[in-house]
């Protein structure tokens, strides 16, 4: 039963974290408009637009990465029967891998890449774990 619960924790953590990530990514341009005439729904359109974005356009991508990781790690740590920290950090590592891939394919400003990779993934996974630990007591 513990193994099934741990697998479920990982799957739900990934699903919920990804859902929150994508919701915020899609919500961002409706709140903070991007430059006119660019298609942000395709990789090519995003590549063409990246250097024209202002710092405020990076708020929602950062929040999406950080809150997606935080919520996914939190869910995994809440549900897991054992190895709660390990599962939270696996979620953080998987989201970090996705973030590193995006850094590799998109030309975002260096300050954003550093902030995103250093703050939005592993620290948020730890925070999700510690919040779950506190609530489980």
Tab-separated table of N, CA, C and O in Angstrom, residues 32-116:
chain	number	residue	atom	x	y	z
A	32	UNK	N	-0.476	40.892	-18.074
A	32	UNK	CA	0.642	41.755	-18.489
A	32	UNK	C	0.837	41.524	-19.988
A	32	UNK	O	1.450	40.532	-20.377
A	33	UNK	N	0.282	42.417	-20.818
A	33	UNK	CA	0.327	42.197	-22.272
A	33	UNK	C	1.759	42.115	-22.819
A	33	UNK	O	2.672	42.757	-22.315
A	34	UNK	N	1.897	41.289	-23.836
A	34	UNK	CA	3.178	41.151	-24.542
A	34	UNK	C	3.138	42.030	-25.782
A	34	UNK	O	2.088	42.558	-26.153
A	35	UNK	N	4.293	42.226	-26.452
A	35	UNK	CA	4.314	43.060	-27.653
A	35	UNK	C	3.293	42.597	-28.692
A	35	UNK	O	3.036	41.406	-28.843
A	36	UNK	N	2.695	43.555	-29.386
A	36	UNK	CA	1.683	43.273	-30.400
A	36	UNK	C	2.243	42.431	-31.534
A	36	UNK	O	3.401	42.587	-31.927
A	37	UNK	N	1.416	41.551	-32.052
A	37	UNK	CA	1.749	40.825	-33.261
A	37	UNK	C	2.610	39.582	-33.096
A	37	UNK	O	3.032	39.004	-34.086
A	38	UNK	N	2.888	39.175	-31.877
A	38	UNK	CA	3.706	37.987	-31.671
A	38	UNK	C	2.842	36.824	-31.219
A	38	UNK	O	1.938	36.988	-30.418
A	39	UNK	N	3.147	35.659	-31.724
A	39	UNK	CA	2.436	34.436	-31.364
A	39	UNK	C	3.223	33.726	-30.272
A	39	UNK	O	4.279	33.152	-30.534
A	40	UNK	N	2.700	33.769	-29.076
A	40	UNK	CA	3.377	33.133	-27.946
A	40	UNK	C	2.958	31.678	-27.773
A	40	UNK	O	3.400	31.018	-26.840
A	41	UNK	N	2.133	31.175	-28.669
A	41	UNK	CA	1.657	29.799	-28.541
A	41	UNK	C	2.562	28.792	-29.248
A	41	UNK	O	2.390	27.591	-29.076
A	42	UNK	N	3.511	29.279	-30.036
A	42	UNK	CA	4.435	28.374	-30.726
A	42	UNK	C	5.860	28.647	-30.263
A	42	UNK	O	6.180	29.751	-29.807
A	43	UNK	N	6.705	27.649	-30.381
A	43	UNK	CA	8.109	27.808	-29.994
A	43	UNK	C	8.784	28.889	-30.838
A	43	UNK	O	9.526	29.717	-30.317
A	44	UNK	N	8.522	28.896	-32.145
A	44	UNK	CA	9.129	29.891	-33.037
A	44	UNK	C	8.663	31.310	-32.694
A	44	UNK	O	9.452	32.240	-32.641
A	45	UNK	N	7.364	31.458	-32.427
A	45	UNK	CA	6.834	32.765	-32.052
A	45	UNK	C	7.428	33.251	-30.743
A	45	UNK	O	7.757	34.432	-30.592
A	46	UNK	N	7.583	32.353	-29.805
A	46	UNK	CA	8.175	32.702	-28.514
A	46	UNK	C	9.632	33.101	-28.668
A	46	UNK	O	10.087	34.083	-28.073
A	47	UNK	N	10.379	32.372	-29.495
A	47	UNK	CA	11.787	32.717	-29.746
A	47	UNK	C	11.911	34.108	-30.348
A	47	UNK	O	12.796	34.881	-29.973
A	48	UNK	N	11.019	34.459	-31.286
A	48	UNK	CA	11.065	35.761	-31.945
A	48	UNK	C	10.712	36.900	-31.000
A	48	UNK	O	11.175	38.022	-31.172
A	49	UNK	N	9.897	36.627	-30.020
A	49	UNK	CA	9.400	37.657	-29.100
A	49	UNK	C	10.290	37.868	-27.883
A	49	UNK	O	10.289	38.934	-27.293
A	50	UNK	N	11.061	36.881	-27.499
A	50	UNK	CA	11.751	36.856	-26.213
A	50	UNK	C	12.585	38.118	-25.940
A	50	UNK	O	12.540	38.663	-24.848
A	51	UNK	N	13.328	38.578	-26.915
A	51	UNK	CA	14.201	39.731	-26.685
A	51	UNK	C	13.438	41.053	-26.626
A	51	UNK	O	13.997	42.071	-26.214
A	52	UNK	N	12.176	41.046	-27.020
A	52	UNK	CA	11.367	42.262	-26.979
A	52	UNK	C	10.544	42.379	-25.701
A	52	UNK	O	9.891	43.382	-25.472
A	53	UNK	N	10.572	41.349	-24.885
A	53	UNK	CA	9.804	41.376	-23.646
A	53	UNK	C	10.457	42.279	-22.616
A	53	UNK	O	11.679	42.383	-22.537
A	54	UNK	N	9.619	42.924	-21.826
A	54	UNK	CA	10.087	43.789	-20.736
A	54	UNK	C	10.212	42.950	-19.472
A	54	UNK	O	9.652	41.859	-19.382
A	55	UNK	N	10.930	43.448	-18.472
A	55	UNK	CA	11.078	42.673	-17.229
A	55	UNK	C	9.751	42.235	-16.615
A	55	UNK	O	9.640	41.111	-16.107
A	56	UNK	N	8.717	43.075	-16.707
A	56	UNK	CA	7.429	42.693	-16.117
A	56	UNK	C	6.783	41.492	-16.831
A	56	UNK	O	5.977	40.777	-16.244
A	57	UNK	N	7.160	41.258	-18.085
A	57	UNK	CA	6.640	40.099	-18.807
A	57	UNK	C	7.194	38.778	-18.275
A	57	UNK	O	6.683	37.707	-18.621
A	58	UNK	N	8.216	38.852	-17.445
A	58	UNK	CA	8.818	37.633	-16.892
A	58	UNK	C	8.277	37.290	-15.505
A	58	UNK	O	8.655	36.276	-14.917
A	59	UNK	N	7.374	38.132	-14.979
A	59	UNK	CA	6.808	37.874	-13.653
A	59	UNK	C	6.011	36.568	-13.653
A	59	UNK	O	6.224	35.709	-12.796
A	60	UNK	N	5.099	36.429	-14.606
A	60	UNK	CA	4.264	35.229	-14.606
A	60	UNK	C	5.032	33.960	-14.949
A	60	UNK	O	4.768	32.912	-14.344
A	61	UNK	N	5.980	33.992	-15.886
A	61	UNK	CA	6.768	32.764	-16.073
A	61	UNK	C	7.501	32.346	-14.797
A	61	UNK	O	7.522	31.160	-14.452
A	62	UNK	N	8.072	33.319	-14.077
A	62	UNK	CA	8.745	32.967	-12.826
A	62	UNK	C	7.754	32.407	-11.812
A	62	UNK	O	8.010	31.377	-11.176
A	63	UNK	N	6.617	33.089	-11.652
A	63	UNK	CA	5.606	32.600	-10.711
A	63	UNK	C	5.103	31.216	-11.098
A	63	UNK	O	4.879	30.367	-10.232
A	64	UNK	N	4.944	30.994	-12.395
A	64	UNK	CA	4.482	29.684	-12.871
A	64	UNK	C	5.476	28.591	-12.494
A	64	UNK	O	5.085	27.529	-11.986
A	65	UNK	N	6.741	28.856	-12.702
A	65	UNK	CA	7.771	27.863	-12.391
A	65	UNK	C	7.870	27.641	-10.880
A	65	UNK	O	7.925	26.501	-10.411
A	66	UNK	N	7.889	28.733	-10.132
A	66	UNK	CA	8.049	28.623	-8.678
A	66	UNK	C	6.818	28.008	-8.020
A	66	UNK	O	6.939	27.080	-7.206
A	67	UNK	N	5.628	28.496	-8.363
A	67	UNK	CA	4.414	27.996	-7.714
A	67	UNK	C	4.035	26.603	-8.219
A	67	UNK	O	3.473	25.807	-7.463
A	68	UNK	N	4.354	26.303	-9.463
A	68	UNK	CA	4.140	24.952	-9.971
A	68	UNK	C	4.996	23.945	-9.216
A	68	UNK	O	4.524	22.885	-8.795
A	69	UNK	N	6.263	24.295	-9.037
A	69	UNK	CA	7.175	23.419	-8.294
A	69	UNK	C	6.762	23.313	-6.831
A	69	UNK	O	6.711	22.216	-6.269
A	70	UNK	N	6.459	24.443	-6.219
A	70	UNK	CA	6.043	24.465	-4.810
A	70	UNK	C	4.812	23.589	-4.588
A	70	UNK	O	4.796	22.743	-3.685
A	71	UNK	N	3.803	23.778	-5.401
A	71	UNK	CA	2.567	23.018	-5.211
A	71	UNK	C	2.773	21.530	-5.509
A	71	UNK	O	2.249	20.673	-4.791
A	72	UNK	N	3.527	21.215	-6.543
A	72	UNK	CA	3.786	19.816	-6.866
A	72	UNK	C	4.557	19.113	-5.763
A	72	UNK	O	4.235	17.989	-5.371
A	73	UNK	N	5.579	19.777	-5.243
A	73	UNK	CA	6.379	19.204	-4.159
A	73	UNK	C	5.543	19.069	-2.885
A	73	UNK	O	5.638	18.069	-2.164
A	74	UNK	N	4.715	20.063	-2.618
A	74	UNK	CA	3.844	20.039	-1.447
A	74	UNK	C	2.881	18.848	-1.522
A	74	UNK	O	2.740	18.091	-0.559
A	75	UNK	N	2.235	18.682	-2.665
A	75	UNK	CA	1.284	17.576	-2.848
A	75	UNK	C	1.998	16.235	-2.693
A	75	UNK	O	1.510	15.327	-2.015
A	76	UNK	N	3.157	16.107	-3.329
A	76	UNK	CA	3.911	14.852	-3.241
A	76	UNK	C	4.289	14.548	-1.790
A	76	UNK	O	4.149	13.407	-1.330
A	77	UNK	N	4.746	15.561	-1.075
A	77	UNK	CA	5.153	15.349	0.317
A	77	UNK	C	3.961	15.083	1.225
A	77	UNK	O	4.071	14.337	2.201
A	78	UNK	N	2.807	15.657	0.906
A	78	UNK	CA	1.606	15.418	1.718
A	78	UNK	C	1.085	13.998	1.524
A	78	UNK	O	0.641	13.364	2.476
A	79	UNK	N	1.128	13.510	0.307
A	79	UNK	CA	0.520	12.214	-0.006
A	79	UNK	C	1.458	11.042	0.276
A	79	UNK	O	1.015	9.977	0.703
A	80	UNK	N	2.747	11.238	0.048
A	80	UNK	CA	3.706	10.134	0.168
A	80	UNK	C	3.659	9.514	1.562
A	80	UNK	O	3.519	10.201	2.570
A	81	UNK	N	3.780	8.212	1.588
A	81	UNK	CA	3.788	7.477	2.858
A	81	UNK	C	5.172	7.539	3.504
A	81	UNK	O	5.296	7.685	4.714
A	82	UNK	N	6.209	7.413	2.674
A	82	UNK	CA	7.595	7.474	3.135
A	82	UNK	C	8.391	8.324	2.149
A	82	UNK	O	7.906	8.659	1.076
A	83	UNK	N	9.589	8.673	2.504
A	83	UNK	CA	10.501	9.423	1.634
A	83	UNK	C	9.883	10.727	1.128
A	83	UNK	O	10.025	11.092	-0.034
A	84	UNK	N	9.214	11.431	2.003
A	84	UNK	CA	8.522	12.661	1.610
A	84	UNK	C	9.472	13.692	1.004
A	84	UNK	O	9.168	14.310	-0.010
A	85	UNK	N	10.615	13.888	1.668
A	85	UNK	CA	11.571	14.865	1.147
A	85	UNK	C	12.091	14.425	-0.224
A	85	UNK	O	12.225	15.243	-1.131
A	86	UNK	N	12.366	13.156	-0.370
A	86	UNK	CA	12.864	12.634	-1.637
A	86	UNK	C	11.860	12.897	-2.760
A	86	UNK	O	12.239	13.353	-3.845
A	87	UNK	N	10.589	12.633	-2.508
A	87	UNK	CA	9.581	12.854	-3.543
A	87	UNK	C	9.423	14.336	-3.863
A	87	UNK	O	9.249	14.710	-5.024
A	88	UNK	N	9.470	15.183	-2.856
A	88	UNK	CA	9.399	16.625	-3.103
A	88	UNK	C	10.585	17.071	-3.964
A	88	UNK	O	10.424	17.864	-4.900
A	89	UNK	N	11.772	16.556	-3.650
A	89	UNK	CA	12.953	16.938	-4.425
A	89	UNK	C	12.959	16.326	-5.825
A	89	UNK	O	13.513	16.929	-6.759
A	90	UNK	N	12.350	15.171	-5.992
A	90	UNK	CA	12.206	14.612	-7.343
A	90	UNK	C	11.341	15.552	-8.178
A	90	UNK	O	11.664	15.849	-9.344
A	91	UNK	N	10.254	16.027	-7.606
A	91	UNK	CA	9.396	16.995	-8.312
A	91	UNK	C	10.222	18.231	-8.667
A	91	UNK	O	10.204	18.706	-9.805
A	92	UNK	N	10.977	18.756	-7.701
A	92	UNK	CA	11.823	19.922	-7.965
A	92	UNK	C	12.847	19.651	-9.059
A	92	UNK	O	13.076	20.487	-9.922
A	93	UNK	N	13.448	18.463	-9.038
A	93	UNK	CA	14.436	18.107	-10.058
A	93	UNK	C	13.823	17.989	-11.447
A	93	UNK	O	14.415	18.423	-12.442
A	94	UNK	N	12.628	17.417	-11.528
A	94	UNK	CA	11.962	17.289	-12.824
A	94	UNK	C	11.556	18.652	-13.372
A	94	UNK	O	11.730	18.931	-14.566
A	95	UNK	N	11.041	19.508	-12.512
A	95	UNK	CA	10.697	20.862	-12.957
A	95	UNK	C	11.971	21.636	-13.327
A	95	UNK	O	11.964	22.414	-14.284
A	96	UNK	N	13.037	21.426	-12.576
A	96	UNK	CA	14.311	22.070	-12.911
A	96	UNK	C	14.787	21.624	-14.299
A	96	UNK	O	15.271	22.440	-15.094
A	97	UNK	N	14.659	20.342	-14.595
A	97	UNK	CA	15.057	19.839	-15.916
A	97	UNK	C	14.252	20.531	-17.017
A	97	UNK	O	14.801	20.910	-18.060
A	98	UNK	N	12.960	20.720	-16.780
A	98	UNK	CA	12.132	21.449	-17.742
A	98	UNK	C	12.578	22.890	-17.881
A	98	UNK	O	12.635	23.428	-18.990
A	99	UNK	N	12.909	23.525	-16.761
A	99	UNK	CA	13.393	24.909	-16.798
A	99	UNK	C	14.728	25.021	-17.512
A	99	UNK	O	14.953	25.944	-18.300
A	100	UNK	N	15.618	24.073	-17.275
A	100	UNK	CA	16.923	24.085	-17.950
A	100	UNK	C	16.748	23.888	-19.455
A	100	UNK	O	17.451	24.516	-20.261
A	101	UNK	N	15.797	23.054	-19.837
A	101	UNK	CA	15.512	22.858	-21.265
A	101	UNK	C	15.022	24.163	-21.891
A	101	UNK	O	15.448	24.535	-22.986
A	102	UNK	N	14.139	24.870	-21.198
A	102	UNK	CA	13.632	26.141	-21.727
A	102	UNK	C	14.754	27.171	-21.843
A	102	UNK	O	14.803	27.929	-22.808
A	103	UNK	N	15.650	27.193	-20.879
A	103	UNK	CA	16.801	28.102	-20.954
A	103	UNK	C	17.650	27.770	-22.179
A	103	UNK	O	18.150	28.663	-22.862
A	104	UNK	N	17.784	26.484	-22.478
A	104	UNK	CA	18.602	26.062	-23.610
A	104	UNK	C	17.979	26.426	-24.961
A	104	UNK	O	18.704	26.743	-25.902
A	105	UNK	N	16.641	26.413	-25.047
A	105	UNK	CA	16.026	26.651	-26.361
A	105	UNK	C	15.565	28.081	-26.571
A	105	UNK	O	15.363	28.497	-27.710
A	106	UNK	N	15.380	28.851	-25.488
A	106	UNK	CA	14.911	30.229	-25.623
A	106	UNK	C	16.005	31.211	-25.234
A	106	UNK	O	16.838	30.926	-24.392
A	107	UNK	N	15.952	32.387	-25.828
A	107	UNK	CA	16.943	33.417	-25.531
A	107	UNK	C	16.339	34.430	-24.560
A	107	UNK	O	15.969	35.519	-24.943
A	108	UNK	N	16.208	34.033	-23.317
A	108	UNK	CA	15.710	34.937	-22.277
A	108	UNK	C	16.887	35.720	-21.712
A	108	UNK	O	18.042	35.302	-21.837
A	109	UNK	N	16.608	36.844	-21.064
A	109	UNK	CA	17.690	37.605	-20.435
A	109	UNK	C	18.432	36.760	-19.384
A	109	UNK	O	17.818	35.935	-18.697
A	110	UNK	N	19.714	36.987	-19.280
A	110	UNK	CA	20.545	36.226	-18.346
A	110	UNK	C	20.039	36.347	-16.914
A	110	UNK	O	20.010	35.368	-16.174
A	111	UNK	N	19.619	37.551	-16.501
A	111	UNK	CA	19.141	37.744	-15.134
A	111	UNK	C	17.948	36.846	-14.844
A	111	UNK	O	17.830	36.306	-13.748
A	112	UNK	N	17.043	36.681	-15.834
A	112	UNK	CA	15.878	35.818	-15.628
A	112	UNK	C	16.283	34.351	-15.547
A	112	UNK	O	15.793	33.617	-14.691
A	113	UNK	N	17.171	33.933	-16.432
A	113	UNK	CA	17.615	32.538	-16.423
A	113	UNK	C	18.242	32.165	-15.084
A	113	UNK	O	17.958	31.111	-14.528
A	114	UNK	N	19.087	33.049	-14.572
A	114	UNK	CA	19.745	32.779	-13.284
A	114	UNK	C	18.721	32.751	-12.154
A	114	UNK	O	18.692	31.814	-11.350
A	115	UNK	N	17.875	33.770	-12.092
A	115	UNK	CA	16.846	33.830	-11.047
A	115	UNK	C	15.949	32.597	-11.102
A	115	UNK	O	15.681	31.967	-10.071
A	116	UNK	N	15.518	32.257	-12.289
A	116	UNK	CA	14.605	31.129	-12.458
A	116	UNK	C	15.250	29.819	-12.023
A	116	UNK	O	14.686	29.079	-11.224
